[in-house]
Tab-separated table of C-alpha atoms in Angstrom:
chain	number	residue	atom	x	y	z
X	1	MET	CA	63.339	115.605	126.179
X	2	ALA	CA	62.525	116.859	129.666
X	3	THR	CA	63.358	115.541	133.112
X	4	LEU	CA	60.810	114.927	135.849
X	5	SER	CA	61.382	118.503	137.069
X	6	GLY	CA	60.353	119.826	133.681
X	7	GLN	CA	63.851	121.037	132.849
X	8	PRO	CA	65.364	120.002	129.523
X	9	ALA	CA	67.649	117.033	129.864
X	10	ALA	CA	71.196	117.382	128.667
X	11	THR	CA	71.771	115.272	125.607
X	12	THR	CA	74.992	113.353	125.406
X	13	GLY	CA	76.236	110.773	122.985
X	14	LEU	CA	75.918	107.150	123.977
X	15	PHE	CA	79.649	106.716	124.523
X	16	GLU	CA	80.509	110.063	126.075
X	17	GLY	CA	82.142	109.446	129.394
X	18	MET	CA	82.780	105.757	128.659
X	19	ALA	CA	86.284	104.500	128.322
X	20	ALA	CA	87.229	103.913	124.713
X	21	GLN	CA	87.793	100.201	125.291
X	22	ALA	CA	84.360	99.854	126.894
X	23	ALA	CA	82.840	101.728	123.951
X	24	LEU	CA	84.517	99.307	121.535
X	25	ALA	CA	83.284	96.283	123.463
X	26	SER	CA	79.768	97.698	123.624
X	27	LEU	CA	79.674	98.397	119.893
X	28	MET	CA	81.048	94.933	119.138
X	29	ASP	CA	78.290	93.383	121.243
X	30	ARG	CA	75.590	95.467	119.553
X	31	VAL	CA	76.837	94.647	116.054
X	32	GLY	CA	77.145	90.994	117.001
X	33	ALA	CA	73.529	90.946	118.162
X	34	ALA	CA	72.204	92.806	115.105
X	35	ARG	CA	70.748	90.886	112.175
X	36	VAL	CA	72.607	93.092	109.673
X	37	LEU	CA	75.057	95.962	109.901
X	38	ARG	CA	73.451	99.391	109.819
X	39	GLU	CA	74.903	102.745	108.837
X	40	HIS	CA	74.830	104.077	112.400
X	41	HIS	CA	77.104	101.224	113.510
X	42	VAL	CA	79.780	102.353	111.055
X	43	TRP	CA	79.470	106.015	112.070
X	44	GLU	CA	79.759	104.987	115.727
X	45	ALA	CA	82.981	103.170	114.870
X	46	VAL	CA	84.238	106.303	113.109
X	47	ARG	CA	83.722	108.208	116.375
X	48	ILE	CA	85.513	105.586	118.507
X	49	LEU	CA	88.432	104.448	116.319
X	50	PRO	CA	90.460	107.689	116.321
X	51	GLU	CA	91.288	107.172	119.999
X	52	THR	CA	91.780	103.418	119.902
X	53	ALA	CA	93.156	102.628	116.450
X	54	GLY	CA	94.791	105.831	115.261
X	55	LEU	CA	92.061	106.645	112.745
X	56	PRO	CA	92.491	110.275	111.597
X	57	GLU	CA	89.791	112.595	112.955
X	58	ASP	CA	89.293	114.167	109.516
X	59	ILE	CA	88.151	110.841	108.025
X	60	LYS	CA	84.599	111.915	108.931
X	61	GLN	CA	84.759	114.539	106.173
X	62	SER	CA	86.299	112.225	103.597
X	63	PRO	CA	84.321	112.499	100.335
X	64	GLU	CA	85.183	108.898	99.501
X	65	LEU	CA	83.878	107.614	102.854
X	66	ARG	CA	80.669	109.633	102.523
X	67	ARG	CA	80.133	108.376	98.964
X	68	LEU	CA	80.564	104.757	100.040
X	69	MET	CA	78.231	105.226	102.996
X	70	GLU	CA	75.551	106.814	100.798
X	71	LYS	CA	75.758	103.796	98.481
X	72	GLU	CA	75.582	101.494	101.531
X	73	ALA	CA	78.874	99.937	100.422
X	74	PHE	CA	79.746	99.151	104.033
X	75	THR	CA	82.489	96.604	103.355
X	76	ALA	CA	84.317	99.044	101.075
X	77	ALA	CA	83.862	101.837	103.641
X	78	LEU	CA	85.258	99.617	106.395
X	79	ARG	CA	88.204	98.680	104.187
X	80	LEU	CA	88.896	102.422	103.743
X	81	LEU	CA	88.752	102.942	107.520
X	82	ALA	CA	91.071	99.979	108.126
X	83	HIS	CA	93.694	101.352	105.740
X	84	ALA	CA	93.477	104.806	107.364
X	85	CYS	CA	94.221	103.484	110.883
X	86	THR	CA	97.671	103.687	112.433
X	87	PRO	CA	99.081	101.113	112.195
X	88	ALA	CA	97.287	100.281	108.979
X	89	ARG	CA	94.959	97.333	108.946
X	90	ASP	CA	93.857	95.233	106.013
X	91	LEU	CA	90.815	93.073	105.373
X	92	SER	CA	92.857	90.054	104.411
X	93	ASP	CA	90.022	87.549	104.182
X	94	LEU	CA	86.221	87.359	104.077
X	95	GLU	CA	84.879	83.839	103.608
X	96	PRO	CA	81.559	82.060	104.116
X	97	HIS	CA	81.493	79.168	106.578
X	98	GLY	CA	78.039	77.633	106.555
X	99	ASP	CA	75.545	80.334	107.480
X	100	CYS	CA	78.277	82.563	108.943
X	101	TRP	CA	80.907	84.803	107.358
X	102	THR	CA	84.400	85.003	108.826
X	103	ALA	CA	86.381	88.206	108.395
X	104	THR	CA	90.104	88.439	109.052
X	105	VAL	CA	91.708	91.820	109.651
X	106	SER	CA	95.498	92.040	109.730
X	107	ALA	CA	97.277	94.779	111.663
X	108	TYR	CA	100.876	95.575	110.897
X	109	GLY	CA	103.382	97.388	113.054
X	110	GLY	CA	106.984	98.402	112.868
X	111	LEU	CA	109.168	98.651	109.829
X	112	ASP	CA	109.140	94.963	108.974
X	113	ARG	CA	105.449	94.458	108.173
X	114	ALA	CA	105.668	90.688	107.807
X	115	ARG	CA	107.249	90.227	111.235
X	116	ARG	CA	104.721	92.291	113.214
X	117	CYS	CA	101.459	90.951	111.830
X	118	ARG	CA	98.486	90.324	114.123
X	119	PHE	CA	95.314	88.729	112.832
X	120	THR	CA	91.866	89.365	114.250
X	121	GLN	CA	88.991	87.161	113.138
X	122	ALA	CA	85.280	87.612	113.681
X	123	GLY	CA	82.191	85.836	112.484
X	124	HIS	CA	78.661	87.035	111.736
X	125	ARG	CA	75.736	86.161	109.473
X	126	ASP	CA	76.187	89.504	107.669
X	127	PRO	CA	79.566	89.951	105.892
X	128	PRO	CA	79.981	93.704	106.641
X	129	ALA	CA	79.111	93.082	110.301
X	130	ALA	CA	81.855	90.439	110.509
X	131	VAL	CA	84.304	92.948	108.998
X	132	LEU	CA	83.362	95.673	111.491
X	133	ILE	CA	83.638	93.340	114.476
X	134	ALA	CA	87.077	92.193	113.313
X	135	LEU	CA	88.178	95.806	112.752
X	136	LEU	CA	86.985	96.819	116.212
X	137	GLY	CA	88.620	93.743	117.696
X	138	SER	CA	91.939	94.731	116.154
X	139	ALA	CA	91.803	97.907	118.255
X	140	ILE	CA	91.374	96.204	121.626
X	141	ARG	CA	93.641	93.951	123.640
X	142	THR	CA	91.022	91.719	125.209
X	143	SER	CA	89.052	89.328	123.100
X	144	SER	CA	85.293	88.930	123.262
X	145	ARG	CA	83.079	86.039	122.375
X	146	PHE	CA	82.900	87.344	118.790
X	147	VAL	CA	86.590	87.937	118.117
X	148	ARG	CA	89.610	85.709	118.028
X	149	GLN	CA	93.062	87.291	117.833
X	150	LYS	CA	96.248	85.508	116.954
X	151	TRP	CA	99.783	86.576	116.254
X	152	SER	CA	101.972	85.407	113.420
X	153	LYS	CA	104.797	83.090	114.487
X	154	ALA	CA	107.396	85.803	113.869
X	155	ALA	CA	105.461	88.329	115.975
X	156	VAL	CA	105.176	85.871	118.878
X	157	GLN	CA	108.897	85.121	118.699
X	158	GLN	CA	109.667	88.839	118.671
X	159	GLU	CA	107.377	89.461	121.668
X	160	LEU	CA	109.114	86.639	123.591
X	161	GLY	CA	112.543	87.973	122.601
X	162	LYS	CA	113.548	84.880	120.648
């Protein structure tokens, strides 16, 4: 690609220079607007999640992840990514509700996993897209129109010091 001056344009990734939280929000919006989840959406998440969700950088070379992606087993690949994050996340629910699927991702923190549980829910027509949006939502503090976060009663009590 060349600029108007005829010089080659520098190529940069879409999210280079963007804050990680803005990159997450942008990807969530793009996945939410897509008809179905595509492979490039998952790979984009793999580039963003190390900074925001503690995903190990070397997950990109994981033979298991690559095998799942080649088979287009996106839900299984996203489950693998969720478990690899720090703190670990779990796809605790994926249910149909009319023409929409609702995914629930649970994030655990601290030593007492049951007491520090946060749930992030997201809906989409495509089940793997709902899972990815919920996983991305678990890595950000602000909610978007696609994601609903809630804390378990014990986690809220602990946050309030009760």
